[in-house]
PDB file of C-alpha atoms in Angstrom:
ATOM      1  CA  UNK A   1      65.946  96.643  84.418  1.00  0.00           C
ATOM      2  CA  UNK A   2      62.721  98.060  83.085  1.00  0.00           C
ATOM      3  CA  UNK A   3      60.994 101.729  83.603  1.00  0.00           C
ATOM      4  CA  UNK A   4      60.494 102.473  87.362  1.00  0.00           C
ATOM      5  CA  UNK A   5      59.923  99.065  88.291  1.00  0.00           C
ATOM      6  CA  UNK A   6      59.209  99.326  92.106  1.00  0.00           C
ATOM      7  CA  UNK A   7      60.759  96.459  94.245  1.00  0.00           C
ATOM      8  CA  UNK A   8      58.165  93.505  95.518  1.00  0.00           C
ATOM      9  CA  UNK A   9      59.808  92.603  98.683  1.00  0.00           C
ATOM     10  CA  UNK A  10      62.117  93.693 100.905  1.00  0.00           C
ATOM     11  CA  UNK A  11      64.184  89.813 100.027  1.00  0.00           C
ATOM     12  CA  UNK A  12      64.643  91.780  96.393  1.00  0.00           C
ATOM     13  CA  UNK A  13      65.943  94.841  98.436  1.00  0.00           C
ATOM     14  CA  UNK A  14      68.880  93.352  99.835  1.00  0.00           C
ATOM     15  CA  UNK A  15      69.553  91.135  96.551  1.00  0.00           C
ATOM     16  CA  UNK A  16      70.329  94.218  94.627  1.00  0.00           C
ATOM     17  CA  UNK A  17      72.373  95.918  97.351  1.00  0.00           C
ATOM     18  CA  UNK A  18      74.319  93.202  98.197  1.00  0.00           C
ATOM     19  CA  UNK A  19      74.844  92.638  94.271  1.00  0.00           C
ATOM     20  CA  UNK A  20      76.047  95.989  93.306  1.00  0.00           C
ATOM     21  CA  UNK A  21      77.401  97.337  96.037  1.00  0.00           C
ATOM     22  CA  UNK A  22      80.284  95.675  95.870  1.00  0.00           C
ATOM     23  CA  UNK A  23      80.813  95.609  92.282  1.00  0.00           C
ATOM     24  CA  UNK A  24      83.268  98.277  91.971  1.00  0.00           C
ATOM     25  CA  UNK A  25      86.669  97.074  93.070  1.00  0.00           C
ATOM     26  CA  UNK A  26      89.673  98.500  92.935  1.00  0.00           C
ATOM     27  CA  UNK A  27      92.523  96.847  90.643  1.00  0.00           C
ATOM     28  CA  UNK A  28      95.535  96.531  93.414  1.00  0.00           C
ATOM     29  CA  UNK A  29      97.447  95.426  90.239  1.00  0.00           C
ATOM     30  CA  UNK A  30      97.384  98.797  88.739  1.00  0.00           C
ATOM     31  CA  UNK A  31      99.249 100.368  91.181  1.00  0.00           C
ATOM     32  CA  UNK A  32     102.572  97.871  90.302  1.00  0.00           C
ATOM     33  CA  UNK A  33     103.639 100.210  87.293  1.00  0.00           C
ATOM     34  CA  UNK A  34     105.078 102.836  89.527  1.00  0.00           C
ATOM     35  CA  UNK A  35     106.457 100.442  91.910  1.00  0.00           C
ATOM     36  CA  UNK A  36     108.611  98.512  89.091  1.00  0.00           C
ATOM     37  CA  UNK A  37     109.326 101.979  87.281  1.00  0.00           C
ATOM     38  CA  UNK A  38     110.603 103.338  90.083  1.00  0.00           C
ATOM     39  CA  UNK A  39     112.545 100.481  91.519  1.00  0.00           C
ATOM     40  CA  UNK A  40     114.121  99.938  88.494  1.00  0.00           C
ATOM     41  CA  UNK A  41     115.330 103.494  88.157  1.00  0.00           C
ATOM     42  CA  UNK A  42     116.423 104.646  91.358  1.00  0.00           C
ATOM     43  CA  UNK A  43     118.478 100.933  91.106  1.00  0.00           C
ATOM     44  CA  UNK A  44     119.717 102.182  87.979  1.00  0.00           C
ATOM     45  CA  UNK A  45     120.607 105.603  89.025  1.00  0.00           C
ATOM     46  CA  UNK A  46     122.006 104.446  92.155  1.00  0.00           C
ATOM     47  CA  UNK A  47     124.321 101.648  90.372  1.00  0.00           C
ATOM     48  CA  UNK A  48     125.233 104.145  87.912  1.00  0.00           C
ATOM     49  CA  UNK A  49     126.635 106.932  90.159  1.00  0.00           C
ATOM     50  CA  UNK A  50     128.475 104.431  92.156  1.00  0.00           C
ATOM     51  CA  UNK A  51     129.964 102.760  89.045  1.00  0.00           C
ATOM     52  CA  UNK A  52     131.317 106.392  87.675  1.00  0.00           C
ATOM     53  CA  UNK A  53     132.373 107.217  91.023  1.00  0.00           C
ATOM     54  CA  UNK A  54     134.195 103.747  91.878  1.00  0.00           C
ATOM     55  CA  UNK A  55     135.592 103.521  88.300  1.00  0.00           C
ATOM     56  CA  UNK A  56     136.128 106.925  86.747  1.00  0.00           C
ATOM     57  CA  UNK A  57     137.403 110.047  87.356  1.00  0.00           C
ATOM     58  CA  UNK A  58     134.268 111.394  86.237  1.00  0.00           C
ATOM     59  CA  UNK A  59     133.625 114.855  88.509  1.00  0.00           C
ATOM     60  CA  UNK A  60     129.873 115.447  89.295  1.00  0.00           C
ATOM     61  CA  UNK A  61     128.396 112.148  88.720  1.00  0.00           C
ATOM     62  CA  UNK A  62     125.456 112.686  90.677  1.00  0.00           C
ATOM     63  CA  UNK A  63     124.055 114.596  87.753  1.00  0.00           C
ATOM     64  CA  UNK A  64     122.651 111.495  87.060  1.00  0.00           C
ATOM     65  CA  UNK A  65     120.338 111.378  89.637  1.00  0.00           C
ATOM     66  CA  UNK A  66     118.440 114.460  87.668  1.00  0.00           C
ATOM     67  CA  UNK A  67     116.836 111.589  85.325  1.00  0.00           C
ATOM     68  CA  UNK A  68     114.765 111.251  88.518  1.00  0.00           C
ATOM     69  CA  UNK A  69     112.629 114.650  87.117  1.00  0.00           C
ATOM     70  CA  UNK A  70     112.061 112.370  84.004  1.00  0.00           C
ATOM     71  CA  UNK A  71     110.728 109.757  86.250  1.00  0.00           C
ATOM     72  CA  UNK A  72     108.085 112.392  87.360  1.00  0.00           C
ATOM     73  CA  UNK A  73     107.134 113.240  84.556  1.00  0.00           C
ATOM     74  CA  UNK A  74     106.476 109.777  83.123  1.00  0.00           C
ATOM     75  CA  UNK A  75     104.475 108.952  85.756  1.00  0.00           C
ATOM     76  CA  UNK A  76     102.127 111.653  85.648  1.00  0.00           C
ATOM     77  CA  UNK A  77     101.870 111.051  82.587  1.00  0.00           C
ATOM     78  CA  UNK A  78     101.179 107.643  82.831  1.00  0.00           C
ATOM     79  CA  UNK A  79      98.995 108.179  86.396  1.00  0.00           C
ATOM     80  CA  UNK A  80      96.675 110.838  83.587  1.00  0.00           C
ATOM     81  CA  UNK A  81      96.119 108.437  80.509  1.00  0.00           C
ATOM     82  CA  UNK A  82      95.479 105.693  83.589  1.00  0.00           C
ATOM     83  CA  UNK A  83      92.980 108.089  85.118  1.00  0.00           C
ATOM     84  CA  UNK A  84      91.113 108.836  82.012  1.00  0.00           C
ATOM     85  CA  UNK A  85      90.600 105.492  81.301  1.00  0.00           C
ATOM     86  CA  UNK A  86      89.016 104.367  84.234  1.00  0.00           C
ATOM     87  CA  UNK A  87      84.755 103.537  84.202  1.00  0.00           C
ATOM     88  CA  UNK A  88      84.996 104.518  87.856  1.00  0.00           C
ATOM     89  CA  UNK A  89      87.644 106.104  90.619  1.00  0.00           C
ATOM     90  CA  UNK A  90      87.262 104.941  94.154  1.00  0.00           C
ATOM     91  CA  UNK A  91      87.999 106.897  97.616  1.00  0.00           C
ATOM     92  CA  UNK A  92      90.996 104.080  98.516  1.00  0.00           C
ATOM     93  CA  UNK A  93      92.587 105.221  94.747  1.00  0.00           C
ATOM     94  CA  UNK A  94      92.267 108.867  95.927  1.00  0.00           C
ATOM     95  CA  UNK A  95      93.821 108.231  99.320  1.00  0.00           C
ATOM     96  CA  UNK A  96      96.522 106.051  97.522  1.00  0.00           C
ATOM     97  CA  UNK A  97      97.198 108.999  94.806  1.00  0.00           C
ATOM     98  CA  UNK A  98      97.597 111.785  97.455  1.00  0.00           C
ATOM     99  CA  UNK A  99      99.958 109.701  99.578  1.00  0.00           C
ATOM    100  CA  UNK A 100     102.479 109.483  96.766  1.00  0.00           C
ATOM    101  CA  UNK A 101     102.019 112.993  95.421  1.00  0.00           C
ATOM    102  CA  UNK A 102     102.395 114.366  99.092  1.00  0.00           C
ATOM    103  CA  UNK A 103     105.366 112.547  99.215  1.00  0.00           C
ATOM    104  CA  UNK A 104     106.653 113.864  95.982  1.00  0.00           C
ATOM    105  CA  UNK A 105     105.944 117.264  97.565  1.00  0.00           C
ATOM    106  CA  UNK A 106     107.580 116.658 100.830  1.00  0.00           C
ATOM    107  CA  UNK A 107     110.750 115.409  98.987  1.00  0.00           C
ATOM    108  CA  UNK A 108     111.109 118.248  96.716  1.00  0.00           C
ATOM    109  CA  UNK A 109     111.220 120.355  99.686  1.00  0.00           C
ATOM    110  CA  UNK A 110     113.463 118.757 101.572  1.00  0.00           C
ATOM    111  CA  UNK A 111     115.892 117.466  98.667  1.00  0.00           C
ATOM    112  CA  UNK A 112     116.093 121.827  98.232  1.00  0.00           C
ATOM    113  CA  UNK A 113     116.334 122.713 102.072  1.00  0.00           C
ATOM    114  CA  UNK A 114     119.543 119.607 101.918  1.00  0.00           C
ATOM    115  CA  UNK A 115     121.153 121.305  99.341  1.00  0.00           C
ATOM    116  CA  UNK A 116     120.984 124.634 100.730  1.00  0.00           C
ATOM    117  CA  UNK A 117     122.676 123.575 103.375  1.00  0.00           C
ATOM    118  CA  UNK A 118     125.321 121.244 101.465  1.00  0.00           C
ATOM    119  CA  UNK A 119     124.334 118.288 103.607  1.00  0.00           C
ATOM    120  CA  UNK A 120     124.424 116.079 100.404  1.00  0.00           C
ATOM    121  CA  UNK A 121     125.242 112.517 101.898  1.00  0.00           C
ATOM    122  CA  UNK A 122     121.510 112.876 103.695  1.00  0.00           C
ATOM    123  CA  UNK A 123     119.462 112.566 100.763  1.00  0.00           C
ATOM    124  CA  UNK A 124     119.356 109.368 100.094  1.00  0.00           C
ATOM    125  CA  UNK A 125     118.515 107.986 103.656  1.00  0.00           C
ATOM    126  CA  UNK A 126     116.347 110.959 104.129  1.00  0.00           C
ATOM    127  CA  UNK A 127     113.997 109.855 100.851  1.00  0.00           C
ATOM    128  CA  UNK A 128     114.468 106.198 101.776  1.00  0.00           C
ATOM    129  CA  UNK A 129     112.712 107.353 105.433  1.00  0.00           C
ATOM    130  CA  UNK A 130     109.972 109.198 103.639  1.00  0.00           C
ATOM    131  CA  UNK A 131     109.696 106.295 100.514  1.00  0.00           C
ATOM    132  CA  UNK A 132     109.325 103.774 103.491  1.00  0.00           C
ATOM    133  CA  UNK A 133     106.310 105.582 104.944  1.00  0.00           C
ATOM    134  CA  UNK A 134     104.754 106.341 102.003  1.00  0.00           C
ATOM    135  CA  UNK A 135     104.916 102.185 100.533  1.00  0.00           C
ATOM    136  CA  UNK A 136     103.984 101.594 104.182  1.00  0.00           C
ATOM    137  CA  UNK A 137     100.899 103.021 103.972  1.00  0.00           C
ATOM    138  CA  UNK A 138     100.201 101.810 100.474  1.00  0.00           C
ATOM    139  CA  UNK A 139     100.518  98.630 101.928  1.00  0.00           C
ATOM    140  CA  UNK A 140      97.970  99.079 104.513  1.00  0.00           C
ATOM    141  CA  UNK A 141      95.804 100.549 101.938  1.00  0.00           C
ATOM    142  CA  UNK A 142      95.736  98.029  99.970  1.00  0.00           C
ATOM    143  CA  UNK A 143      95.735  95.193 102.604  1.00  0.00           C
ATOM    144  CA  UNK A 144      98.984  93.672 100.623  1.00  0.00           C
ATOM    145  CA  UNK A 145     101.860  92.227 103.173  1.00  0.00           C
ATOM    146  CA  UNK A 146     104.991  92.545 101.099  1.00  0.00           C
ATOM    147  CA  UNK A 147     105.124  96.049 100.917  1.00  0.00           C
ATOM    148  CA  UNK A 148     104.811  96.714 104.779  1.00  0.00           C
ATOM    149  CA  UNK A 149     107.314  94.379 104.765  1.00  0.00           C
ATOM    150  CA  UNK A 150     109.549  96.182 101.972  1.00  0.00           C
ATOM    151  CA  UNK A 151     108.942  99.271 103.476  1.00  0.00           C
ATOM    152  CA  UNK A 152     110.678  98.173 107.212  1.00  0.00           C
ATOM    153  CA  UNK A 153     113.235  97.413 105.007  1.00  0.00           C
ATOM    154  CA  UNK A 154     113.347 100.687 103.652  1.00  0.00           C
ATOM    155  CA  UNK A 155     113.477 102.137 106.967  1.00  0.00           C
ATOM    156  CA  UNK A 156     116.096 100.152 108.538  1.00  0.00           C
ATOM    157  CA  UNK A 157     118.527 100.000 105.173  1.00  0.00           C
ATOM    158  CA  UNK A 158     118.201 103.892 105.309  1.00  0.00           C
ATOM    159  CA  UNK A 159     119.543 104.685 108.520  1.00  0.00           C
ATOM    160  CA  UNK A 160     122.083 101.939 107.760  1.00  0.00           C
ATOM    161  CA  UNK A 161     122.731 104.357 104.441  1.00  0.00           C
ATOM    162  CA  UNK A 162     123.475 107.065 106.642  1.00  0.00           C
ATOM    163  CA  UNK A 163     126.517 105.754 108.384  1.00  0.00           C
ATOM    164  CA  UNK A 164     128.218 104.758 105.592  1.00  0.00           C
ATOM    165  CA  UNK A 165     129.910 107.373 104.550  1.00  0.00           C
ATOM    166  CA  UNK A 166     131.561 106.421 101.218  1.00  0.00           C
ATOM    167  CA  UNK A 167     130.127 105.234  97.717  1.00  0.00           C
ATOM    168  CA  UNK A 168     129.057 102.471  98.834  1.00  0.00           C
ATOM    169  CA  UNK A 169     126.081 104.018 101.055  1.00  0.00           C
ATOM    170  CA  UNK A 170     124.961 103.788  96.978  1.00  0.00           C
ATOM    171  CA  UNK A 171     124.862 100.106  97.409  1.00  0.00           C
ATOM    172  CA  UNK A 172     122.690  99.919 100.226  1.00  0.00           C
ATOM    173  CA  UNK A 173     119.879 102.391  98.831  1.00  0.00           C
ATOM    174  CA  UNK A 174     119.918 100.384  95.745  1.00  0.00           C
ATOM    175  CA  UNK A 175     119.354  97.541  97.630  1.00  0.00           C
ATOM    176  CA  UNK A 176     116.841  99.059  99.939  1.00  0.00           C
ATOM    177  CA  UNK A 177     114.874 100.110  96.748  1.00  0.00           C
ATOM    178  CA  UNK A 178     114.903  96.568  95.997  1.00  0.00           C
ATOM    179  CA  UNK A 179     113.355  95.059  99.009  1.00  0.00           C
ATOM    180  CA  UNK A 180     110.696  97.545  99.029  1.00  0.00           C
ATOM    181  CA  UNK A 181     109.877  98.835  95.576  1.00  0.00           C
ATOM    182  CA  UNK A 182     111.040  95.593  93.258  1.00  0.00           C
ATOM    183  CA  UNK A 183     110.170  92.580  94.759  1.00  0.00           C
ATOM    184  CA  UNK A 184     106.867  94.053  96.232  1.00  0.00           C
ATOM    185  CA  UNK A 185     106.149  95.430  92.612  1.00  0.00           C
ATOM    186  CA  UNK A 186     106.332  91.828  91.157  1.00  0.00           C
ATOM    187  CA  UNK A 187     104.644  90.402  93.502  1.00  0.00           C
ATOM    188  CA  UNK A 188     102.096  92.909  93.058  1.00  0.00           C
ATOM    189  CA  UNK A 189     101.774  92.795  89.343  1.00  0.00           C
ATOM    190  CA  UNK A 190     101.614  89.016  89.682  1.00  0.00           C
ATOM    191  CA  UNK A 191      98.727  89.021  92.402  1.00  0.00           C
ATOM    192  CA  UNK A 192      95.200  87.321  90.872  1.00  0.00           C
ATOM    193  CA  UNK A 193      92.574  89.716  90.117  1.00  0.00           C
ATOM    194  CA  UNK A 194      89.822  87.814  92.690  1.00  0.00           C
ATOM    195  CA  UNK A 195      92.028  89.498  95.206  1.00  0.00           C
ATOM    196  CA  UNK A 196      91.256  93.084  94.444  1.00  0.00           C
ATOM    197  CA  UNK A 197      89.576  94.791  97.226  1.00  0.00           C
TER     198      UNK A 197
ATOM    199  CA  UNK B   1      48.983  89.647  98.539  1.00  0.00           C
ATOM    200  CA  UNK B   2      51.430  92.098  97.750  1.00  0.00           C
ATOM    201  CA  UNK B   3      52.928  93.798 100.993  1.00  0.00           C
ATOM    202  CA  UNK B   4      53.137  97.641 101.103  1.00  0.00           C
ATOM    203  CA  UNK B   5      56.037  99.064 102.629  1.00  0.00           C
ATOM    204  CA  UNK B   6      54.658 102.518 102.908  1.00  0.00           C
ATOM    205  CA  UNK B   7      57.613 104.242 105.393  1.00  0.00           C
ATOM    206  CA  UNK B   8      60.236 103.118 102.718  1.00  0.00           C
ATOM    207  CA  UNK B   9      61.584 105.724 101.138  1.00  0.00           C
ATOM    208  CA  UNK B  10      59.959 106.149  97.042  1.00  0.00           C
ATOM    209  CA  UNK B  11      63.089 107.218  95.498  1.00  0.00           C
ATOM    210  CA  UNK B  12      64.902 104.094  96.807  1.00  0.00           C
ATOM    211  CA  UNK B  13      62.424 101.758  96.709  1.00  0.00           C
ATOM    212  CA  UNK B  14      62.654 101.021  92.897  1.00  0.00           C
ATOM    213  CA  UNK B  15      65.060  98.304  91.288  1.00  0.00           C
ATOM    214  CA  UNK B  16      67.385 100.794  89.329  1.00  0.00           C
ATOM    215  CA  UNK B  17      67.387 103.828  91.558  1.00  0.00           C
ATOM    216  CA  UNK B  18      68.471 101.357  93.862  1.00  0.00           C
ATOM    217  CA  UNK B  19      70.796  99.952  92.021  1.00  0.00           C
ATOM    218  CA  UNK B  20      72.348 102.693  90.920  1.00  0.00           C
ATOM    219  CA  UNK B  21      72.615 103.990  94.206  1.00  0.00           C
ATOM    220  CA  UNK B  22      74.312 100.842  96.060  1.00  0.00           C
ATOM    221  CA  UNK B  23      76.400 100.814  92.858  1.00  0.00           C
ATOM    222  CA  UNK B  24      77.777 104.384  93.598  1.00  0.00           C
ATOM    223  CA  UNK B  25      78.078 104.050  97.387  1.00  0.00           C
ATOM    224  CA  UNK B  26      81.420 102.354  97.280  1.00  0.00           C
ATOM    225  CA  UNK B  27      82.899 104.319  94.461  1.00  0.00           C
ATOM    226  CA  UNK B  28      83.988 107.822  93.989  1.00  0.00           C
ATOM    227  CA  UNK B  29      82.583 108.769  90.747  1.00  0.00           C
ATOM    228  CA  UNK B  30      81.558 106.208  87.796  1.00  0.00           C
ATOM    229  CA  UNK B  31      80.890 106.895  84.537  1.00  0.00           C
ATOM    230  CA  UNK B  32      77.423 106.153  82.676  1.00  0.00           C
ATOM    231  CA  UNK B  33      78.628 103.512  80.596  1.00  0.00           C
ATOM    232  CA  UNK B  34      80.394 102.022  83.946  1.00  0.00           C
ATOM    233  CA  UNK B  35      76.983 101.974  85.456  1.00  0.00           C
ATOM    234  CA  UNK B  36      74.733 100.718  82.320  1.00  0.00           C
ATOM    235  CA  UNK B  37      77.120  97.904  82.403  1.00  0.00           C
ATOM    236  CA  UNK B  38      76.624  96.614  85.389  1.00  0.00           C
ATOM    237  CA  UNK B  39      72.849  97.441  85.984  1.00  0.00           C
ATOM    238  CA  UNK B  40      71.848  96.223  82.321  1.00  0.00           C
ATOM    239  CA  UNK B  41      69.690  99.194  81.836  1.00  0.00           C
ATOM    240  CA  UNK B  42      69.114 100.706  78.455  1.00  0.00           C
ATOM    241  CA  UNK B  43      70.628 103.803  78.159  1.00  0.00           C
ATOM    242  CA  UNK B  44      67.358 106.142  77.840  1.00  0.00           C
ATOM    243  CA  UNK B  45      65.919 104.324  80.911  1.00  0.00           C
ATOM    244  CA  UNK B  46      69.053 104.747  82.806  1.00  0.00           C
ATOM    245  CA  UNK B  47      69.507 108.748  81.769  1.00  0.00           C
ATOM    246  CA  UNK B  48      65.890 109.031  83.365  1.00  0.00           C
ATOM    247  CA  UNK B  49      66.300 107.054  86.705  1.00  0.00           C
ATOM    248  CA  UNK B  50      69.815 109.040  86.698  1.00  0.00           C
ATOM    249  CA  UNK B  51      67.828 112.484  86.190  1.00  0.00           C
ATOM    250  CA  UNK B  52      65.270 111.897  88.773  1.00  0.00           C
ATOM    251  CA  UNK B  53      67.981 111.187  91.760  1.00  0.00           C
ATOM    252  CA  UNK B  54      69.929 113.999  91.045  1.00  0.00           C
ATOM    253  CA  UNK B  55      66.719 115.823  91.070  1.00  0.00           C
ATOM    254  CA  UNK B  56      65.979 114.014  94.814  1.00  0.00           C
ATOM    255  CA  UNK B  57      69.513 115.627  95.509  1.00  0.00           C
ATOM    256  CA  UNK B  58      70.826 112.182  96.340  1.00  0.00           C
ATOM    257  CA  UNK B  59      73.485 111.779  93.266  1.00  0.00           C
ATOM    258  CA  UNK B  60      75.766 114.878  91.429  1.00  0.00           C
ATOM    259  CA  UNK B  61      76.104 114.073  87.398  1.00  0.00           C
ATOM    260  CA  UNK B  62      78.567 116.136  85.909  1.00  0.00           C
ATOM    261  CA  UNK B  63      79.764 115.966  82.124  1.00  0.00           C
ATOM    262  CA  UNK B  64      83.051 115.837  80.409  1.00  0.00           C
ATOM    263  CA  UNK B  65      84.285 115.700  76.694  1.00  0.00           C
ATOM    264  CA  UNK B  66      86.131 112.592  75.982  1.00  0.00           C
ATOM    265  CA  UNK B  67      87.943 112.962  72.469  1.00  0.00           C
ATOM    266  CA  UNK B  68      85.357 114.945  71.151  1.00  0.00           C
ATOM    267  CA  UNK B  69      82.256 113.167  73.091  1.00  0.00           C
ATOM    268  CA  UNK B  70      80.546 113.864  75.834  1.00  0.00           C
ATOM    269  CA  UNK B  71      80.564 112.064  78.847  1.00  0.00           C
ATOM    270  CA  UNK B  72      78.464 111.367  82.162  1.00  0.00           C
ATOM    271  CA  UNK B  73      80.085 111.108  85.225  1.00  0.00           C
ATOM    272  CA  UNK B  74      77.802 110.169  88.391  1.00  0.00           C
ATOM    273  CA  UNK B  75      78.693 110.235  92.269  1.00  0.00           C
ATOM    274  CA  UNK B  76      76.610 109.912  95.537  1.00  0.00           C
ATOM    275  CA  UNK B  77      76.040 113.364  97.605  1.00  0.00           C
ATOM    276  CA  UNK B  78      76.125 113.457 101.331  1.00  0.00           C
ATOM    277  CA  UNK B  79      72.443 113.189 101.101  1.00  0.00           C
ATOM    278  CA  UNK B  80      72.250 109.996  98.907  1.00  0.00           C
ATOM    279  CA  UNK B  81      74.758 108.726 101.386  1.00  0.00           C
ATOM    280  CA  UNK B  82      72.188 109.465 104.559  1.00  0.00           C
ATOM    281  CA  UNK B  83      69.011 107.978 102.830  1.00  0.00           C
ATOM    282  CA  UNK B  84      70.733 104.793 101.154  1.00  0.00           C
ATOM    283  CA  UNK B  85      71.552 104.485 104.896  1.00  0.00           C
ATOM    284  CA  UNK B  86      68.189 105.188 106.384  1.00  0.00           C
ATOM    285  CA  UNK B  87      66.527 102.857 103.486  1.00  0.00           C
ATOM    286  CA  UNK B  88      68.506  99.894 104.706  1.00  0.00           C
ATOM    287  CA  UNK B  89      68.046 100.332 108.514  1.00  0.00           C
ATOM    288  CA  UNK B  90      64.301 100.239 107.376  1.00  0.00           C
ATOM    289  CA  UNK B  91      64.473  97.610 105.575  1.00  0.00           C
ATOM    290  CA  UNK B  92      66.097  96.037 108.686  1.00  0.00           C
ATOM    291  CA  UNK B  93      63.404  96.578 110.859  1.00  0.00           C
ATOM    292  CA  UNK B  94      60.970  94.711 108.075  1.00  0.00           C
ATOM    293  CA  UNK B  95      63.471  91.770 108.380  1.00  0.00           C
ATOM    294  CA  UNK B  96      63.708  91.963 112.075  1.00  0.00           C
ATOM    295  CA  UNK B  97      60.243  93.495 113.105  1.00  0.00           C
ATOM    296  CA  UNK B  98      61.045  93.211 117.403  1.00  0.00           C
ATOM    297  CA  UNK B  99      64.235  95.320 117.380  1.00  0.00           C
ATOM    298  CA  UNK B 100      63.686  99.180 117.135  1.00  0.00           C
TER     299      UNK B 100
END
């Protein structure tokens, strides 16, 4: 476009509105990493902790679940070097960003205020509540289906968590982590770019 | 004849102000080279177009270093947000001259 070229018509007006002002999408895709990462870890975790506790004598297996603060930590990491890379950030990226981090916040509190009081066996339905809400309304952010769906999932897999009251509650949040992190992550990751929004 | 469309606002009513503008309207911030990109300015032209809306008060440029080099970072104010509006509900009316 050359020097202060003034538009001729109004015709030439709405052409380059309508041309850039939807140029800027956002890349749905991108938000797949943490879905996958974190699927596969809490699935990991969660697996872990009930194989040691099903099949050892091992005291204070749920140490495990402290590689959770490494999972933090790569994915700020990650969300950074992400952030810096971008040519632009959108308002549905910010919205999408504080929803997980407020999550992240409301978890740490209440993983502290559950220990305090020694209720240990509501943690895990307690996050899977709060993780459901939070993909929930990435979903409707993002206009993508499976991870409403995942998240209902979540929801209904966590209360289901909550009255079983042996190791095998384990079983049912790493399954819950699949229906609503996993499968929605790959489907994510595998969605075609026309369909960002 | 060329038509005059005197009531249009002057800081809009140019191809890359406008551009630039509609560009930022659905983003939060975008960074120079983002918006040279996509507009196909040259990069002096584009600095000066850039200059003359945040002087209108209609954009806020800030700049970052980047691995040692600077970096221009451009996003709409609430008052680029109001005129962009007000240009296209004028340019409306042009289209649709009977409806207020």
């Amino acid at each position: 476009m050359e020097t202060e070229k003034n538009i001729s018509n109004i015709e030439e007006s709405l052409e380059i509105i309508n041309k850039m002002i939807f140029t800027a999408k956002v890349n749905i895709k991108g938000g797949s990493f943490y879905f996958l990462f974190w699927g596969w870890l809490i699935i990991l975790i969660s697996l872990g902790v009930f194989s040691l506790e099903k099949f050892t004598n091992m005291m204070n297996s749920e140490v495990l679940w402290s590689l959770t603060f490494v999972g933090v930590i790569v994915s700020g990491i990650y969300g950074y070097k992400k952030e810096k890379k971008e040519k632009f950030t959108t308002y549905t990226g910010n919205i999408y960003m504080w929803v997980w981090l407020g999550f992240l916040i409301v978890v740490a509190g209440l993983i502290f205020i559950i220990i305090y009081d020694k209720a240990y066996t509501l943690i895990g339905p307690v996050i899977l509540l709060l993780a459901g809400y939070a993909t929930l309304l990435s979903g409707i952010i993002i206009k993508f289906k499976p991870l409403i769906i995942g998240a209902l999932f979540m929801w209904t897999l966590g209360i289901t968590a909550f009255f079983i009251h042996n190791e095998y509650a384990l079983i049912v949040e790493a399954f819950a982590v699949l229906c609503g992190y996993l499968i929605p992550g790959y489907m994510l990751k595998n969605k075609k770019d026309d369909e960002n929004i | 004849m060329m038509k005059t469309y005197k009531d249009l606002d002057p800081v809009l009513h140019s191809q890359l102000r406008l551009a630039i503008v509609s560009l930022l309207m659905n983003v939060k911030e975008a960074r120079f080279s983002f918006i040279k990109e996509k507009t196909g300015a040259t990069a002096g032209n584009l600095s000066v177009q850039i200059k003359k809306l945040k002087d209108a008060g209609y954009i806020d440029v800030r700049k970052r270093f980047k691995k040692n080099y600077p970096e221009t970072l451009c996003r709409i104010t609430g008052r680029g947000q109001v005129k962009f509006e007000q240009y296209v509900k004028a340019i409306e009316k042009y289209l649709k001259p009977g409806k207020s």
